[in-house]
Amino acid sequence: MEVRENVYKIKNLNDNGVAVTLTLIEDIELEPVSQQQMMLEAINRAIPDKEMKDQLQPIMEAMLRAQPQTIIQSYPQTSITITMPRRTYENYGKPQVGESLIINIMKRD
């Protein structure tokens, strides 16, 4: 079985004195993609004729350049919420928001 370590960043921490709840998201570098870029790629895939693509490309770029640009993340991140006794949290070194943790998830045979 392949062991794969996943790194998660603490997004939120809730300590009620008895238990600690950590909300984690994948700690990965994402390349932002503009909405304009995604639309142009979708148009290129939808038009099979190269000559027509070459004619439409400058027109579409000009139209989309005038629109406000929204940068979006191109990868849906995994999110995990863990609730543990405060003592266990302290044994892990009291990680804080923004710090990273390594989580191993494996199917048990």
Backbone as JSON, one array per atom type, in Angstrom:
{
  "sequence": "MEVRENVYKIKNLNDNGVAVTLTLIEDIELEPVSQQQMMLEAINRAIPDKEMKDQLQPIMEAMLRAQPQTIIQSYPQTSITITMPRRTYENYGKPQVGESLIINIMKRD",
  "N": [[0.85, -1.18, 0.0], [0.58, 2.17, -0.85], [1.95, 4.88, 0.88], [0.8, 8.02, 1.46], [1.39, 11.31, 2.15], [-0.52, 14.04, 3.17], [-0.66, 17.51, 3.2], [-2.13, 19.88, 5.24], [-3.53, 23.06, 5.9], [-4.26, 24.98, 8.76], [-7.3, 26.49, 8.92], [-9.28, 27.46, 10.57], [-9.81, 27.68, 14.07], [-11.3, 26.46, 16.95], [-11.67, 26.71, 20.3], [-13.13, 25.45, 23.06], [-12.41, 25.05, 25.63], [-12.73, 22.46, 26.65], [-12.74, 20.82, 24.4], [-11.14, 20.95, 21.2], [-11.66, 22.26, 18.01], [-10.56, 21.89, 14.79], [-10.44, 23.34, 11.61], [-9.43, 22.37, 8.53], [-7.71, 22.97, 5.44], [-6.51, 21.87, 2.24], [-3.07, 22.37, 1.82], [-1.9, 23.7, -0.69], [-0.28, 25.04, -3.57], [-1.97, 27.16, -5.63], [-2.66, 28.03, -8.96], [-3.95, 30.97, -9.98], [-6.73, 31.47, -12.16], [-8.05, 33.4, -14.72], [-11.4, 34.48, -15.39], [-11.81, 35.23, -17.98], [-9.77, 33.85, -19.34], [-10.63, 31.2, -18.98], [-13.06, 31.25, -20.4], [-12.19, 31.78, -23.01], [-10.71, 29.45, -23.52], [-12.79, 27.56, -23.42], [-14.31, 28.34, -25.63], [-12.45, 27.87, -27.67], [-12.32, 25.08, -27.53], [-14.9, 24.45, -28.31], [-15.18, 25.22, -30.95], [-14.45, 23.65, -33.83], [-13.26, 24.31, -36.29], [-10.3, 25.58, -37.51], [-9.75, 27.92, -38.96], [-11.99, 29.51, -38.47], [-11.72, 29.79, -35.7], [-9.37, 31.34, -35.62], [-10.34, 33.71, -36.68], [-12.34, 34.47, -34.85], [-11.03, 34.66, -32.39], [-9.52, 37.2, -31.88], [-11.69, 38.97, -31.73], [-13.24, 37.97, -29.61], [-11.37, 38.2, -27.52], [-11.11, 41.01, -27.41], [-13.71, 41.75, -26.67], [-13.96, 40.47, -24.16], [-11.89, 41.65, -22.75], [-12.85, 44.1, -22.04], [-14.56, 43.55, -20.01], [-15.04, 43.23, -16.42], [-12.5, 41.49, -14.63], [-12.51, 38.41, -13.05], [-10.69, 36.61, -10.81], [-10.27, 33.21, -10.36], [-9.97, 30.19, -8.44], [-8.52, 27.25, -9.62], [-8.81, 24.7, -8.67], [-10.6, 22.44, -6.75], [-10.45, 22.46, -3.3], [-9.76, 20.09, -0.72], [-11.43, 19.8, 2.35], [-11.22, 19.44, 5.86], [-12.65, 18.76, 9.02], [-11.77, 18.51, 12.33], [-12.43, 17.39, 15.54], [-11.14, 17.29, 18.76], [-10.07, 16.14, 22.02], [-8.93, 18.63, 24.33], [-6.49, 18.03, 25.57], [-5.25, 16.2, 23.81], [-4.89, 17.91, 21.64], [-3.04, 19.68, 22.76], [-0.91, 17.91, 23.06], [-0.14, 17.66, 20.42], [1.27, 19.91, 20.06], [-0.04, 22.37, 20.07], [-0.96, 23.64, 17.51], [-1.51, 26.56, 15.48], [-3.8, 28.85, 13.74], [-3.13, 29.07, 10.3], [-0.81, 27.6, 10.41], [0.72, 24.54, 9.26], [-0.25, 21.08, 8.98], [0.56, 17.61, 8.8], [-1.33, 15.09, 7.49], [-2.21, 11.73, 7.5], [-4.12, 9.61, 5.61], [-5.55, 6.55, 5.3], [-6.98, 3.61, 3.93], [-8.17, 1.09, 5.95], [-7.18, -2.25, 6.07]],
  "CA": [[0.0, 0.0, 0.0], [1.34, 3.41, -0.96], [1.7, 5.85, 1.94], [0.79, 9.36, 0.89], [1.17, 12.34, 3.16], [-1.22, 15.21, 2.71], [-0.41, 18.66, 4.05], [-3.31, 20.72, 5.41], [-3.3, 24.29, 6.65], [-5.36, 25.28, 9.69], [-8.05, 27.65, 8.47], [-10.08, 27.95, 11.68], [-9.58, 26.95, 15.31], [-12.3, 26.79, 17.95], [-11.29, 26.08, 21.57], [-14.15, 25.75, 24.06], [-11.88, 24.71, 26.94], [-12.75, 21.01, 26.82], [-12.4, 20.24, 23.1], [-10.64, 21.88, 20.18], [-12.07, 21.91, 16.67], [-9.7, 22.46, 13.75], [-10.9, 23.25, 10.23], [-8.23, 22.29, 7.71], [-7.83, 22.92, 3.98], [-5.27, 21.43, 1.61], [-2.03, 23.4, 1.7], [-1.31, 23.55, -2.02], [-0.14, 26.28, -4.33], [-2.9, 27.19, -6.74], [-2.43, 29.07, -9.96], [-5.24, 31.59, -10.28], [-7.12, 31.5, -13.57], [-9.07, 34.44, -14.91], [-12.64, 34.05, -16.03], [-11.58, 35.46, -19.41], [-8.96, 32.74, -19.84], [-11.47, 30.0, -19.02], [-14.04, 31.4, -21.48], [-11.49, 31.63, -24.29], [-10.4, 28.03, -23.67], [-14.04, 26.86, -23.72], [-14.65, 28.68, -27.02], [-11.51, 27.13, -28.53], [-12.71, 23.66, -27.56], [-16.21, 24.3, -28.93], [-15.12, 25.5, -32.39], [-13.48, 22.73, -34.41], [-12.63, 24.86, -37.49], [-9.17, 26.43, -37.15], [-9.88, 29.23, -39.61], [-13.01, 30.26, -37.73], [-11.1, 30.13, -34.41], [-8.44, 32.44, -35.85], [-11.11, 34.94, -36.91], [-13.1, 34.83, -33.65], [-10.16, 34.88, -31.23], [-9.29, 38.62, -31.56], [-12.96, 39.61, -31.37], [-13.6, 37.53, -28.26], [-10.42, 38.81, -26.58], [-11.45, 42.42, -27.28], [-14.95, 41.84, -25.89], [-13.73, 40.05, -22.79], [-10.96, 42.58, -22.11], [-13.63, 45.23, -21.52], [-15.33, 43.09, -18.86], [-14.24, 43.08, -15.2], [-11.89, 40.17, -14.56], [-12.61, 37.71, -11.78], [-9.7, 35.54, -10.69], [-10.83, 32.09, -9.63], [-9.04, 29.1, -8.18], [-8.84, 26.2, -10.59], [-8.74, 23.38, -8.05], [-11.41, 22.35, -5.53], [-9.64, 21.98, -2.2], [-10.35, 19.22, 0.28], [-11.55, 20.44, 3.66], [-11.43, 18.47, 6.93], [-12.88, 19.32, 10.34], [-11.4, 17.54, 13.36], [-12.65, 17.78, 16.93], [-10.35, 16.42, 19.63], [-9.93, 16.64, 23.38], [-7.91, 19.67, 24.47], [-5.21, 17.39, 25.94], [-4.68, 15.68, 22.57], [-4.46, 19.09, 20.88], [-1.8, 20.15, 23.4], [0.14, 16.93, 22.74], [0.28, 17.92, 19.04], [2.06, 21.14, 20.04], [-0.93, 23.53, 19.96], [-0.83, 24.36, 16.23], [-2.38, 27.72, 15.37], [-4.32, 29.17, 12.41], [-2.09, 29.39, 9.34], [0.23, 26.58, 10.44], [0.41, 23.35, 8.47], [-0.2, 19.76, 9.59], [0.6, 16.48, 7.88], [-2.39, 14.14, 7.82], [-2.18, 10.5, 6.71], [-5.42, 8.96, 5.52], [-5.41, 5.27, 4.59], [-8.04, 2.64, 4.15], [-7.72, -0.01, 6.8], [-7.48, -3.56, 5.44]],
  "C": [[0.89, 1.24, 0.0], [0.95, 4.37, 0.16], [1.84, 7.24, 1.33], [0.51, 10.36, 1.97], [0.49, 13.53, 2.51], [-0.98, 16.34, 3.7], [-1.66, 19.54, 4.04], [-2.94, 21.93, 6.24], [-4.52, 24.53, 7.54], [-6.02, 26.58, 9.26], [-8.81, 28.3, 9.63], [-9.8, 27.07, 12.89], [-10.61, 27.42, 16.32], [-11.98, 26.0, 19.21], [-12.34, 26.45, 22.61], [-13.7, 25.37, 25.48], [-11.79, 23.22, 27.18], [-12.27, 20.32, 25.54], [-11.92, 21.35, 22.17], [-11.1, 21.36, 18.83], [-11.19, 22.65, 15.68], [-10.38, 22.28, 12.4], [-9.67, 23.37, 9.36], [-8.57, 22.33, 6.23], [-6.48, 22.47, 3.42], [-4.31, 22.6, 1.47], [-1.3, 23.19, 0.39], [-1.23, 24.91, -2.68], [-1.08, 26.19, -5.52], [-2.52, 28.31, -7.69], [-3.78, 29.69, -10.27], [-5.49, 31.65, -11.79], [-8.2, 32.56, -13.71], [-10.27, 33.85, -15.62], [-12.49, 34.19, -17.55], [-10.82, 34.29, -20.02], [-9.81, 31.47, -19.97], [-12.49, 30.06, -20.16], [-13.37, 31.21, -22.84], [-11.13, 30.17, -24.55], [-11.65, 27.23, -24.04], [-14.47, 27.12, -25.17], [-13.74, 27.92, -27.98], [-11.86, 25.66, -28.63], [-14.01, 23.46, -28.34], [-16.18, 24.49, -30.44], [-14.05, 24.62, -33.02], [-12.69, 23.32, -35.59], [-11.54, 25.87, -37.11], [-9.29, 27.84, -37.74], [-10.9, 30.11, -38.87], [-12.47, 30.69, -36.36], [-10.2, 31.35, -34.55], [-9.16, 33.76, -36.07], [-11.82, 35.4, -35.64], [-12.22, 35.21, -32.46], [-9.94, 36.36, -30.92], [-10.57, 39.35, -31.14], [-13.35, 39.25, -29.94], [-12.66, 38.15, -27.21], [-10.75, 40.28, -26.34], [-12.72, 42.59, -26.43], [-14.71, 41.52, -24.42], [-12.78, 40.99, -22.04], [-11.72, 43.75, -21.47], [-14.43, 44.85, -20.27], [-14.45, 43.05, -17.61], [-13.74, 41.64, -15.1], [-11.99, 39.6, -13.14], [-11.58, 36.59, -11.79], [-10.32, 34.43, -9.84], [-9.76, 31.03, -9.41], [-9.49, 27.92, -9.04], [-8.88, 24.8, -9.99], [-9.62, 23.35, -6.8], [-10.61, 21.73, -4.39], [-10.44, 21.07, -1.27], [-10.36, 19.95, 1.61], [-11.86, 19.34, 4.69], [-11.7, 19.23, 8.23], [-12.62, 18.22, 11.36], [-11.71, 18.13, 14.73], [-11.94, 16.78, 17.81], [-10.33, 16.98, 21.04], [-8.78, 17.65, 23.46], [-6.54, 19.07, 24.76], [-4.5, 16.84, 24.7], [-4.13, 16.81, 21.72], [-3.14, 19.63, 21.45], [-0.63, 19.21, 23.11], [0.67, 17.1, 21.31], [1.07, 19.22, 18.94], [1.27, 22.42, 19.87], [-0.76, 24.3, 18.65], [-1.88, 25.47, 16.12], [-2.83, 27.93, 13.92], [-3.17, 29.61, 11.51], [-0.95, 28.38, 9.32], [-0.23, 25.35, 9.67], [0.57, 22.08, 9.29], [-0.1, 18.71, 8.5], [-0.41, 15.46, 8.36], [-2.24, 12.93, 6.91], [-3.55, 9.86, 6.76], [-5.25, 7.7, 4.68], [-6.62, 4.4, 4.89], [-7.45, 1.49, 4.95], [-8.13, -1.32, 6.16], [-8.18, -4.48, 6.4]]
}
